[in-house]
Structure formats: C-alpha cells, structure tokens
Coordinates of C-alpha atoms in Angstrom, one line a residue:
X513 CA 0.0 0.0 0.0
X514 CA 1.2 3.5 -0.8
X515 CA 1.6 6.0 2.0
X516 CA -0.2 9.4 1.6
X517 CA 3.2 11.1 1.5
X518 CA 4.2 9.3 -1.7
X519 CA 0.8 8.7 -3.4
X520 CA -0.2 10.5 -6.5
X521 CA -3.6 11.9 -7.4
X522 CA -4.1 8.7 -9.6
X523 CA -3.8 6.6 -6.4
X524 CA -6.3 8.6 -4.3
X525 CA -10.0 8.4 -4.2
X526 CA -12.1 11.1 -5.9
X527 CA -15.0 13.1 -4.6
X528 CA -17.4 15.3 -6.4
X529 CA -18.8 18.3 -4.5
X530 CA -21.9 19.9 -6.0
X531 CA -22.8 23.4 -4.8
X532 CA -25.7 25.6 -5.9
X533 CA -24.8 29.3 -5.5
X534 CA -26.5 32.6 -6.0
X535 CA -25.2 36.1 -5.0
X536 CA -22.3 34.6 -3.1
X537 CA -19.4 36.8 -4.3
X538 CA -18.5 38.0 -0.8
X539 CA -18.0 34.5 0.6
X540 CA -17.6 31.9 -2.2
X541 CA -13.8 32.1 -2.4
X542 CA -13.5 31.5 1.3
X543 CA -16.0 28.6 1.2
X544 CA -14.3 26.9 -1.7
X545 CA -10.8 27.4 -0.4
X546 CA -11.8 25.8 3.0
X547 CA -13.7 23.0 1.3
X548 CA -10.8 22.3 -1.0
X549 CA -8.4 22.2 1.9
X550 CA -10.6 19.8 3.9
X551 CA -11.6 17.4 1.0
X552 CA -8.1 17.3 -0.5
X553 CA -6.8 15.8 2.8
X554 CA -8.8 12.6 2.0
X555 CA -9.5 12.6 -1.7
X556 CA -9.0 14.4 -5.0
X557 CA -12.0 16.9 -5.0
X558 CA -13.9 18.1 -8.0
X559 CA -16.3 21.0 -7.5
X560 CA -19.4 21.4 -9.6
X561 CA -20.7 24.8 -8.9
X562 CA -24.2 25.7 -10.3
X563 CA -24.3 29.5 -10.4
X564 CA -27.9 30.8 -10.5
X565 CA -27.5 34.1 -12.5
X566 CA -25.9 36.2 -9.8
X567 CA -25.4 39.9 -10.5
X568 CA -22.9 40.6 -7.7
X569 CA -19.8 39.2 -9.4
X570 CA -20.1 35.6 -8.2
X571 CA -19.4 34.4 -11.8
X572 CA -16.2 36.3 -12.0
X573 CA -15.0 35.0 -8.6
X574 CA -15.8 31.5 -9.7
X575 CA -13.9 31.9 -12.9
X576 CA -10.8 33.0 -11.0
X577 CA -11.2 30.1 -8.7
X578 CA -11.5 27.7 -11.6
X579 CA -8.2 28.9 -12.9
X580 CA -6.5 28.5 -9.5
X581 CA -8.1 25.3 -8.2

C-alpha cells in the first residue's frame, strides 16, 4: 500500500462536491478554499458549482477560482 506522503492523485479516491450558489461573491472564495483544503486531505476533490444568475460578481469570482483550483 502506498503512503499518503508518496501517493499521486491517480492513487487517491475522488469526490465530487456539488454546490448551488446565488449572490455569493462575498464568501464563495473562502467557502471553496476551505472545502478544498478539507476534502483534499482525504481525496481528490472536483467542485461542480451551479451559479444561478448572480449579479454581484459571483461568476467572475468562480472563474478566477476555476483557474486557481
């Protein structure tokens, strides 16, 4: 068995996290950063974020996060 210190993403379990969001520009970056940090400890996370037509810049924040995460 491979230890977590030497395992690659291909060896790790995967998890999909589905989040509906609307008007979350002020907090979505913090929420996703925290969720990524927690989930990545046990698996390779993939986030599916369903943005509901926000007008507060949520889409732009999500695009920047997509590039980074």
